[in-house]
Coordinates of C-alpha atoms in Angstrom, one line a residue:
Chain G
M1 CA 13.0 14.8 -14.5
I2 CA 16.4 12.8 -13.6
L3 CA 16.3 9.2 -15.2
Y4 CA 19.1 6.7 -14.3
V5 CA 20.4 5.1 -18.0
E6 CA 23.2 3.5 -19.4
K7 CA 25.7 5.5 -20.8
D8 CA 27.9 4.9 -23.8
D9 CA 30.8 3.6 -21.4
G10 CA 28.7 1.0 -20.1
K11 CA 28.3 2.9 -16.9
Y12 CA 24.9 3.9 -15.3
G13 CA 24.2 7.4 -14.4
P14 CA 21.7 10.4 -14.3
M15 CA 20.1 12.0 -17.4
Q16 CA 17.7 14.9 -17.5
T17 CA 14.8 14.2 -19.5
G18 CA 11.0 15.0 -20.0
S19 CA 8.1 12.9 -18.4
F20 CA 6.9 10.1 -21.0
I21 CA 3.4 10.6 -19.5
S22 CA 3.1 14.0 -19.7
A23 CA 4.1 14.1 -23.2
N24 CA 2.0 11.3 -24.3
Y25 CA -1.1 11.3 -21.8
M26 CA -1.3 14.9 -20.4
E27 CA -4.3 15.5 -22.6
D28 CA -6.1 12.8 -21.4
Y29 CA -5.4 13.6 -17.8
L30 CA -6.8 17.2 -18.1
Y31 CA -9.6 15.9 -20.0
K32 CA -10.6 13.5 -17.3
R33 CA -10.1 16.4 -14.9
R34 CA -12.4 18.8 -16.7
N35 CA -14.9 16.0 -17.0
L36 CA -14.7 15.6 -13.2
E37 CA -14.9 19.2 -12.3
L38 CA -18.1 19.4 -14.6
E39 CA -19.7 16.3 -12.9
L40 CA -19.2 17.5 -9.4
R41 CA -20.1 21.2 -10.4
E42 CA -23.3 19.7 -11.6
Q43 CA -23.9 17.9 -8.3
L44 CA -22.9 21.1 -6.4
V45 CA -25.5 23.4 -8.3
T46 CA -28.1 20.8 -8.1
G47 CA -27.9 20.7 -4.3
H48 CA -26.6 17.0 -4.3
I49 CA -23.3 17.8 -2.8
S50 CA -21.8 20.5 -0.6
P51 CA -18.8 22.6 -1.6
V52 CA -16.6 20.6 0.7
K53 CA -17.3 17.4 -1.2
Y54 CA -16.9 19.2 -4.3
Y55 CA -13.3 20.2 -3.5
M56 CA -12.4 16.9 -1.5
V57 CA -13.0 15.0 -4.6
L58 CA -11.5 17.4 -6.9
I59 CA -8.1 17.3 -5.0
D60 CA -8.4 13.6 -4.2
L61 CA -8.2 13.7 -0.3
S62 CA -10.1 10.9 1.5
F63 CA -12.8 11.7 4.1
S64 CA -10.5 10.8 7.0
E65 CA -7.4 12.7 5.7
L66 CA -9.7 15.9 5.2
A67 CA -10.5 15.8 8.8
A68 CA -7.2 15.2 10.0
R69 CA -5.9 18.2 8.1
A70 CA -8.5 20.5 8.8
G71 CA -8.6 19.7 12.5
I72 CA -12.1 19.3 12.3
R73 CA -14.0 16.2 13.9
K74 CA -15.1 13.6 11.6
S75 CA -18.6 13.6 12.6
R76 CA -18.7 17.4 11.6
V77 CA -16.7 16.7 8.3
R78 CA -19.5 14.1 7.6
K79 CA -22.1 16.6 8.2
H80 CA -20.3 19.3 5.8
L81 CA -20.2 16.8 3.1
D82 CA -24.0 17.2 2.7
P83 CA -25.5 20.3 1.2
V84 CA -27.9 20.8 4.3
G85 CA -25.2 20.1 6.8
F86 CA -22.8 22.4 5.3
R87 CA -25.2 25.4 6.2
D88 CA -24.2 24.7 9.9
A89 CA -20.4 24.9 9.1
T90 CA -19.0 28.1 11.2
I91 CA -16.7 30.7 9.6
D92 CA -13.9 29.1 11.6
E93 CA -14.4 25.6 10.1
L94 CA -14.7 27.2 6.6
L95 CA -11.5 29.0 7.2
K96 CA -9.7 25.8 8.0
Y97 CA -11.3 23.6 4.9
S98 CA -10.0 26.6 2.9
T99 CA -6.6 26.1 4.1
V100 CA -6.5 22.7 3.1
F101 CA -7.8 23.0 -0.3
N102 CA -5.5 26.1 -0.6
I103 CA -8.3 28.6 -1.9
P104 CA -9.9 31.6 -0.5
V105 CA -12.5 31.2 1.9
S106 CA -15.0 32.8 -0.5
N107 CA -14.6 30.3 -2.9
L108 CA -16.2 27.9 -0.6
L109 CA -19.7 29.8 -1.6
Q110 CA -18.9 30.5 -5.3
V111 CA -17.5 29.0 -8.2
L112 CA -15.6 31.4 -10.5
L113 CA -16.0 30.6 -14.2
V114 CA -14.1 31.9 -16.9
K115 CA -14.9 31.7 -20.8
D116 CA -12.1 29.7 -22.2
N117 CA -12.0 27.7 -25.6
G118 CA -15.8 28.4 -26.2
G119 CA -17.0 27.2 -22.9
F120 CA -17.2 28.2 -19.2
E121 CA -14.4 26.4 -17.1
S122 CA -14.0 26.6 -13.2
C123 CA -10.9 29.0 -12.3
F124 CA -9.7 25.9 -10.1
I125 CA -8.7 24.1 -12.7
L126 CA -8.1 26.8 -15.4
E127 CA -4.5 27.0 -14.9
S128 CA -4.0 23.8 -16.9
S129 CA -5.1 25.7 -20.0
A130 CA -3.9 28.7 -22.0
G131 CA -6.7 30.9 -21.2
K132 CA -7.0 34.6 -22.1
I133 CA -8.4 35.7 -19.0
S134 CA -6.5 35.9 -15.6
V135 CA -8.0 35.5 -12.4
D136 CA -5.8 36.6 -9.5
Q137 CA -7.1 35.8 -5.9
A138 CA -4.9 37.6 -3.5
Q139 CA -5.1 36.9 0.3
T140 CA -5.2 39.8 2.4
G141 CA -4.5 40.6 6.1
N142 CA -8.2 39.6 6.8
P143 CA -8.4 35.9 6.1
C144 CA -12.2 36.1 5.6
V145 CA -11.7 38.5 2.8
V146 CA -10.1 38.0 -0.7
L147 CA -9.2 40.7 -3.5
T148 CA -10.2 39.2 -6.8
K149 CA -8.5 40.6 -9.8
I150 CA -9.6 39.8 -13.4
E151 CA -7.9 41.0 -16.2
E152 CA -7.2 40.0 -19.8
R153 CA -3.9 38.2 -20.5
F154 CA -1.5 39.7 -23.2
Chain D
M1 CA 20.7 36.6 0.5
I2 CA 21.2 33.1 -1.3
I3 CA 23.6 30.9 0.7
Q4 CA 27.1 31.2 -0.7
N5 CA 28.6 28.3 -2.6
F6 CA 25.3 26.5 -2.7
N7 CA 24.8 24.5 -5.9
H8 CA 21.4 23.5 -6.9
K9 CA 21.3 20.0 -8.6
M10 CA 18.5 18.2 -9.8
A11 CA 17.9 14.6 -8.6
A12 CA 15.7 11.6 -9.3
H13 CA 14.2 11.9 -5.9
C14 CA 13.4 14.4 -3.4
E15 CA 14.8 12.8 -0.1
S16 CA 18.1 11.2 -1.3
G17 CA 18.4 14.5 -3.5
T18 CA 18.2 16.7 -0.7
I19 CA 20.4 14.7 1.6
T20 CA 23.1 14.6 -1.3
S21 CA 22.7 18.2 -1.6
L22 CA 23.5 18.8 1.9
L23 CA 26.4 16.2 1.9
N24 CA 27.9 17.9 -1.2
H25 CA 27.6 21.3 0.2
G26 CA 29.4 20.4 3.3
G27 CA 32.3 19.0 1.2
L28 CA 31.4 15.2 0.9
D29 CA 31.6 13.7 -2.5
I30 CA 29.0 11.3 -2.6
T31 CA 26.3 10.6 -5.4
E32 CA 22.6 10.3 -5.1
P33 CA 22.7 6.6 -5.9
L34 CA 25.2 6.0 -3.0
V35 CA 23.1 7.7 -0.6
F36 CA 19.9 5.8 -1.8
G37 CA 21.6 2.6 -1.6
I38 CA 23.5 3.0 1.6
A39 CA 20.3 4.3 3.3
S40 CA 18.3 1.0 1.9
G41 CA 16.0 3.1 -0.1
I42 CA 14.6 0.3 -2.3
F43 CA 11.5 -1.1 -1.1
F44 CA 7.9 -2.0 -1.9
G45 CA 4.9 -1.8 -0.2
Y46 CA 1.0 -2.1 -1.2
F47 CA -1.7 -0.6 0.7
H48 CA -5.0 -2.0 0.1
K49 CA -7.2 -0.1 2.4
M50 CA -6.2 2.8 4.2
K51 CA -8.2 5.7 5.7
S52 CA -5.7 8.3 4.5
F53 CA -5.8 7.0 0.8
V54 CA -8.7 7.6 -1.4
F55 CA -7.7 4.5 -3.5
P56 CA -5.4 1.5 -3.0
T57 CA -1.8 2.5 -3.5
F58 CA 1.7 1.3 -3.5
I59 CA 5.2 2.6 -2.7
V60 CA 8.5 1.7 -3.9
R61 CA 11.0 3.3 -1.3
N62 CA 11.5 2.7 2.4
K63 CA 9.6 5.0 4.9
P64 CA 10.0 8.7 4.4
G65 CA 12.8 10.1 6.8
Q66 CA 14.6 6.6 7.1
M67 CA 17.0 7.5 4.6
R68 CA 18.5 10.4 6.8
T69 CA 18.3 8.2 9.8
N70 CA 20.1 5.3 8.1
L71 CA 22.7 7.2 6.4
E72 CA 23.7 8.8 9.7
K73 CA 23.9 5.3 11.2
R74 CA 26.2 4.0 8.6
L75 CA 28.2 6.7 7.5
S76 CA 28.7 8.4 11.0
V77 CA 27.4 12.0 9.5
R78 CA 25.5 13.9 11.7
F79 CA 22.3 16.1 10.8
K80 CA 20.8 18.7 13.2
T81 CA 17.2 18.2 13.3
Y82 CA 14.2 20.4 14.7
D83 CA 10.5 20.2 15.1
F84 CA 8.0 22.6 16.2
K85 CA 4.4 23.1 17.6
D86 CA 4.5 26.7 16.9
P87 CA 4.9 27.9 13.3
V88 CA 6.0 31.3 14.2
K89 CA 8.9 29.9 16.2
G90 CA 9.4 27.1 13.3
M91 CA 9.9 29.9 10.7
Q92 CA 12.1 32.1 13.2
T93 CA 14.6 29.2 13.5
L94 CA 14.7 28.6 9.6
D95 CA 15.5 32.4 9.2
Q96 CA 18.1 32.2 11.9
L97 CA 19.8 29.3 10.0
L98 CA 19.7 31.0 6.7
Q99 CA 21.2 34.2 8.3
R100 CA 23.9 31.8 9.6
N101 CA 24.5 30.6 5.8
I102 CA 23.3 27.0 6.6
P103 CA 21.3 25.6 3.9
T104 CA 18.3 23.8 5.6
A105 CA 16.3 20.9 4.4
A106 CA 12.9 21.1 5.3
Q107 CA 9.7 18.5 5.2
V108 CA 6.7 19.9 3.4
D109 CA 3.2 19.0 2.0
F110 CA 3.7 19.4 -1.8
F111 CA 0.3 21.0 -2.3
Y112 CA 1.2 24.4 -1.1
M113 CA 4.7 24.5 -3.2
D114 CA 3.2 27.0 -5.8
Y115 CA 6.1 27.2 -7.8
V116 CA 4.7 24.0 -9.2
P117 CA 1.8 24.5 -11.6
S118 CA -1.5 23.6 -9.7
W119 CA -2.5 20.6 -11.7
E120 CA 0.5 18.8 -10.7
R121 CA 0.2 19.4 -6.9
V122 CA -1.2 16.7 -4.5
H123 CA -1.5 16.6 -0.7
I124 CA 1.7 14.6 0.2
N125 CA 3.4 15.5 3.3
V126 CA 6.8 14.0 2.6
H127 CA 8.4 16.3 0.3
F128 CA 11.7 17.2 1.0
L129 CA 13.6 20.4 -0.3
V130 CA 16.4 22.7 0.5
V131 CA 15.8 26.1 1.6
A132 CA 18.9 28.0 0.2
G133 CA 18.1 31.5 1.1
K134 CA 15.6 34.5 1.4
E135 CA 15.3 37.5 -0.8
E136 CA 12.6 40.4 -0.5
G137 CA 10.5 38.2 1.9
K138 CA 10.6 35.2 -0.5
Y139 CA 12.4 32.0 0.3
I140 CA 14.8 30.6 -2.3
I141 CA 13.9 26.9 -2.7
S142 CA 16.2 24.2 -4.2
D143 CA 13.7 21.6 -5.1
A144 CA 15.5 18.4 -6.6
Y145 CA 12.8 17.9 -9.2
F146 CA 13.3 21.5 -10.8
P147 CA 16.0 22.4 -13.1
K148 CA 16.3 26.0 -11.5
M149 CA 16.0 27.3 -7.9
A150 CA 12.2 28.6 -7.1
Q151 CA 10.8 31.3 -5.0
L152 CA 8.1 30.7 -2.5
D153 CA 6.5 33.0 -0.2
G154 CA 6.7 32.7 3.3
L155 CA 2.9 32.1 3.9
S156 CA 3.0 28.9 1.5
L157 CA 6.1 27.5 3.0
E158 CA 4.6 27.9 6.5
K159 CA 1.4 26.1 5.2
G160 CA 3.4 23.5 3.9
R161 CA 5.6 22.9 6.9
F162 CA 3.0 23.0 9.2
A163 CA 0.1 21.0 7.3
A164 CA -1.7 18.5 9.3
G165 CA -2.8 14.9 8.3
N166 CA -0.9 11.9 7.8
M167 CA 2.8 11.9 8.2
S168 CA 2.4 15.6 9.0
P169 CA 5.9 17.4 9.0
K170 CA 5.4 19.5 12.4
G171 CA 8.0 22.3 10.9
F172 CA 10.5 19.5 10.4
I173 CA 13.8 20.9 9.1
F174 CA 17.4 19.5 9.3
H175 CA 21.0 20.4 8.2
L176 CA 24.3 19.0 8.2
D177 CA 26.1 19.2 11.4
K178 CA 29.2 16.9 11.2
L179 CA 30.9 14.9 8.7
P180 CA 33.5 12.2 10.0
A181 CA 36.9 12.4 9.4
E182 CA 36.9 9.0 7.5
I183 CA 34.1 7.0 6.3
D184 CA 34.2 3.2 6.0
Y185 CA 32.3 2.8 2.7
N186 CA 32.8 -0.8 2.5
K187 CA 30.9 -1.5 5.9
A188 CA 28.3 1.2 4.9
I189 CA 27.6 -0.4 1.5
T190 CA 27.4 -3.8 3.0
K191 CA 25.1 -2.9 5.8
G192 CA 22.9 -1.0 3.3
I193 CA 22.5 -3.9 1.0
K194 CA 21.7 -6.3 4.0
K195 CA 19.1 -4.3 5.2
A196 CA 17.5 -3.7 1.7
C197 CA 17.5 -7.5 1.3
F198 CA 15.9 -7.8 4.5
Y199 CA 13.1 -5.5 3.8
M200 CA 12.3 -7.3 0.4
L201 CA 12.6 -10.8 1.4
K202 CA 12.3 -11.1 5.0
I203 CA 10.4 -8.2 6.6
P204 CA 7.3 -10.1 8.5
V205 CA 4.4 -7.9 7.1
P206 CA 2.3 -9.3 4.5
F207 CA 1.9 -6.4 2.4
L208 CA 5.6 -5.3 2.3
G209 CA 8.5 -6.3 0.1
I210 CA 8.0 -9.3 -2.2
K211 CA 4.9 -10.5 -0.4
G212 CA 3.7 -6.8 -1.2
M213 CA 4.1 -7.3 -4.9
R214 CA 2.2 -10.7 -4.7
L215 CA -0.6 -9.1 -2.8
F216 CA -0.6 -6.2 -5.2
A217 CA -0.8 -8.3 -8.0
R218 CA -3.6 -10.2 -6.5
K219 CA -5.6 -7.0 -5.4
V220 CA -5.3 -5.1 -8.6
L221 CA -7.9 -7.3 -10.1
E222 CA -10.2 -5.9 -7.2
W223 CA -9.6 -2.2 -8.3
P224 CA -12.6 -1.7 -10.5
K225 CA -14.9 -2.0 -7.4
F226 CA -13.0 1.2 -5.8
A227 CA -13.5 3.5 -8.7
R228 CA -16.2 5.7 -8.9
D229 CA -16.4 5.2 -12.8
T230 CA -14.2 4.0 -15.8
E231 CA -12.8 7.5 -15.8
H232 CA -11.7 7.1 -12.3
L233 CA -10.3 3.6 -12.8
S234 CA -8.3 4.8 -15.8
H235 CA -7.0 7.5 -13.7
E236 CA -5.9 5.2 -11.0
I237 CA -4.5 2.9 -13.5
M238 CA -2.4 5.6 -15.1
K239 CA -1.2 6.8 -11.8
I240 CA 0.9 3.2 -11.8
N241 CA 3.2 4.8 -14.6
I242 CA 3.3 8.0 -12.3
L243 CA 4.2 6.3 -9.1
L244 CA 7.0 3.9 -11.0
E245 CA 8.4 6.8 -13.4
D246 CA 7.3 10.1 -12.8
Q247 CA 7.0 10.7 -8.9
G248 CA 10.8 10.9 -8.4
T249 CA 12.3 7.5 -8.8
G250 CA 15.0 7.6 -11.4
G251 CA 13.0 5.3 -13.6
A252 CA 11.4 1.8 -13.1
G253 CA 10.4 2.6 -9.3
F254 CA 14.1 3.0 -8.2
R255 CA 15.2 0.1 -9.9
F256 CA 17.6 1.9 -12.2
M257 CA 18.9 4.1 -9.3
Y258 CA 19.7 1.2 -7.1
A259 CA 21.5 -0.6 -10.1
T260 CA 23.8 2.5 -10.4
F261 CA 24.3 2.4 -6.8
L262 CA 25.4 -1.6 -7.3
Q263 CA 27.5 -0.7 -10.2
Q264 CA 29.5 2.1 -8.0
A265 CA 29.4 0.0 -5.0
A266 CA 31.1 -2.9 -7.0
E267 CA 33.8 -0.4 -7.9
M268 CA 34.3 0.7 -4.2
T269 CA 34.2 -2.6 -2.6
G270 CA 36.0 -4.6 -5.2
K271 CA 33.0 -7.2 -5.4
P272 CA 32.5 -7.9 -9.0
A273 CA 29.3 -9.8 -8.3
L274 CA 27.7 -6.7 -7.6
K275 CA 28.5 -5.2 -11.2
E276 CA 26.7 -8.4 -12.5
L277 CA 23.7 -7.9 -10.4
S278 CA 23.5 -4.2 -11.3
G279 CA 23.1 -5.3 -14.8
E280 CA 20.5 -8.0 -13.7
L281 CA 18.5 -5.2 -11.8
M282 CA 18.6 -3.0 -15.0
Q283 CA 16.7 -6.0 -17.0
I284 CA 14.3 -6.3 -14.1
G285 CA 13.8 -2.4 -14.1
D286 CA 12.9 -2.7 -17.9
G287 CA 10.1 -5.3 -16.9
W288 CA 8.7 -2.5 -14.6
R289 CA 8.9 0.1 -17.4
E290 CA 6.7 -2.2 -19.3
I291 CA 4.2 -2.2 -16.6
S292 CA 4.1 1.4 -16.7
L293 CA 3.5 1.7 -20.4
F294 CA 0.9 -1.0 -20.4
S295 CA -1.0 0.7 -17.4
A296 CA -0.7 4.2 -19.4
R297 CA -1.9 2.4 -22.6
I298 CA -5.0 0.6 -21.2
G299 CA -5.9 3.8 -19.1
K300 CA -5.9 6.1 -21.7
N301 CA -7.8 3.5 -24.1
R302 CA -10.3 2.9 -21.2
D303 CA -9.5 -0.9 -21.9
L304 CA -10.0 -1.8 -18.5
G305 CA -11.6 -5.2 -18.6
P306 CA -10.9 -8.3 -16.6
D307 CA -8.7 -9.6 -19.2
K308 CA -6.6 -6.6 -19.3
L309 CA -6.4 -6.4 -15.4
K310 CA -5.4 -10.2 -15.2
Q311 CA -2.5 -9.4 -17.8
L312 CA -1.3 -6.7 -15.4
S313 CA -1.5 -8.7 -12.5
E314 CA 0.5 -11.5 -14.1
M315 CA 3.2 -9.0 -14.8
I316 CA 3.6 -7.7 -11.5
N317 CA 3.7 -11.2 -10.4
D318 CA 6.5 -12.0 -12.7
R319 CA 8.3 -8.9 -11.2
A320 CA 7.8 -10.4 -7.7
D321 CA 9.3 -13.8 -9.0
V322 CA 12.4 -12.2 -10.6
E323 CA 13.0 -9.7 -7.7
E324 CA 12.7 -12.6 -5.4
R325 CA 15.5 -14.5 -6.9
F326 CA 17.4 -11.3 -7.6
F327 CA 17.4 -10.2 -3.9
K328 CA 18.4 -13.7 -2.6
S329 CA 21.5 -13.6 -5.0
L330 CA 22.3 -10.2 -3.7
S331 CA 22.0 -11.3 -0.4
K332 CA 24.3 -14.2 -1.1
A333 CA 26.9 -11.9 -3.0
I334 CA 27.2 -9.5 0.1
S335 CA 27.3 -12.0 2.8

C-alpha cells in the first residue's frame, strides 16, 4: 500500500509500505472469520438458516443489497433466507445467488470441507490458510455444472 | 497485447490513482495528491442506517466518480465515458479500445477481482482500475493497490463491470480524450480547495462534513446494539482502522495525501499559508491514526465496554473540533 509521509527533505510524498493491520491483527481477523463460519455452518446443518443466509452473512451483505444484486424480489429473498422457504427457490434464482456469492451453484446445496490443521474447514474460507489440499472448482460451459478437482498441494 | 508505454504505478487510492495514471500516460505530468486535491476529494460522511449496509459506516472521500467530473471542470481535460446495458457490447467496446492502444479505466465490483485473495475481497461497486491490455483471453489489469500488473479472466471482469446493487457500475469505462494546451493550476487549486471547504463546513446535510464527524462521535456509542455479538462488534470497530488506513487512503483517512496536496499547491500558487496548513493537517492526521490504532487495539482485546466507546467517541469529537478550525483557516487562506 501507499502511505503519504514526511521525507528527509521536509517534503511530503508517497512511500510503499505494508499494512499495519495485516501485520498485527490478521490472525485475529482470520480467527473471527473461522468462528463465524463455524457458527453459521452449525445453524445451516441444524436447519436454522438457509444456504442463502449462510453466504449472505459470511460475505457481509445486507438483505436489501442481496436482493438488488441478485435481481430477485425482496419478498422472495426473505423467503429464501428461511431453510423451508429455500426449497421453493428455482434453479434460475439459485444461479443468480451463486453469481452474487461468486460460487458454483452446486455450493448452495453443499459445504465442501477440507481437513486442515487437524480439523475440517470450509473451502469458502480455506484460501486464507496454507492447507495441503487444493480444491479447484472450475466453471463449465453449462452454468449448472461445475468440475471440482481435489488434489494434494506440493 | 499490452498497451505500449503504459507505466503501472501504485497509488494511495484507486480512483485518484487511476485518473493520475491515465493523465500521465497522456503526457500530463501531475501527481496523485494534486489530482485528489483539485478534485476536492477530501470529505467525511457518516451513515448510521442504510439499507445497503449491514452495519453503520463512514466515508472519508467525496462521491465515487466525482473526482473525474470535478477534474474535468477544473483542468479542462476531457475523458470519454461509456456505460452499457448489454454486457456483450460493453466487453466488445473495451476490446476495441484496447486494440486502438487506449488504456481504459473501468469501474468494477471489487469482489470479482480474483487476483486479490478471497478473504480480502468485499462487494463494493466503486473500485476503479485501468485495463492495460489483453493477452491469451486474459485482461491485463493495472490496479493501483498492487505492485505489479495482474491478469483477470474475461468472465470475472464482466461480472465486476456489470454487478448490480448500490452504485452499480453498469459497465462504466472511461479514457482520456483530450488534454488542454494550457492549464491554469492556480485557478484549479483555488476552486478545488473552496469546494472542499464547502463540503466540510457548509454542506447542509446533517451526516456530512464536520457535522457528520460529530454524528459519528455520538452514534458510535450505539454500535453495540447493531452487532450480532462481541466478535461482530470487534470486527466492525477494527474496520475503523481499515477504512482510515488500509482501504486506499494514503494514511489517516486521506488527511496525509491532502496535506501533500497543500504543500505542492503552496509551491505552485506561491501561497505560503497553504504550506503552514499542510503541516497542521499532517498533525491532524496523526490524531486520526491514533483513532485507528485505538480501534484496532480495543477490537483485538475485545475491550469494548461503554468506557472505551466513550473514549473513542471523544477522540472523534476532538478531530471534528480541530478539523472545523483547520478548514475555516484554509477557507480564509484561499479567499
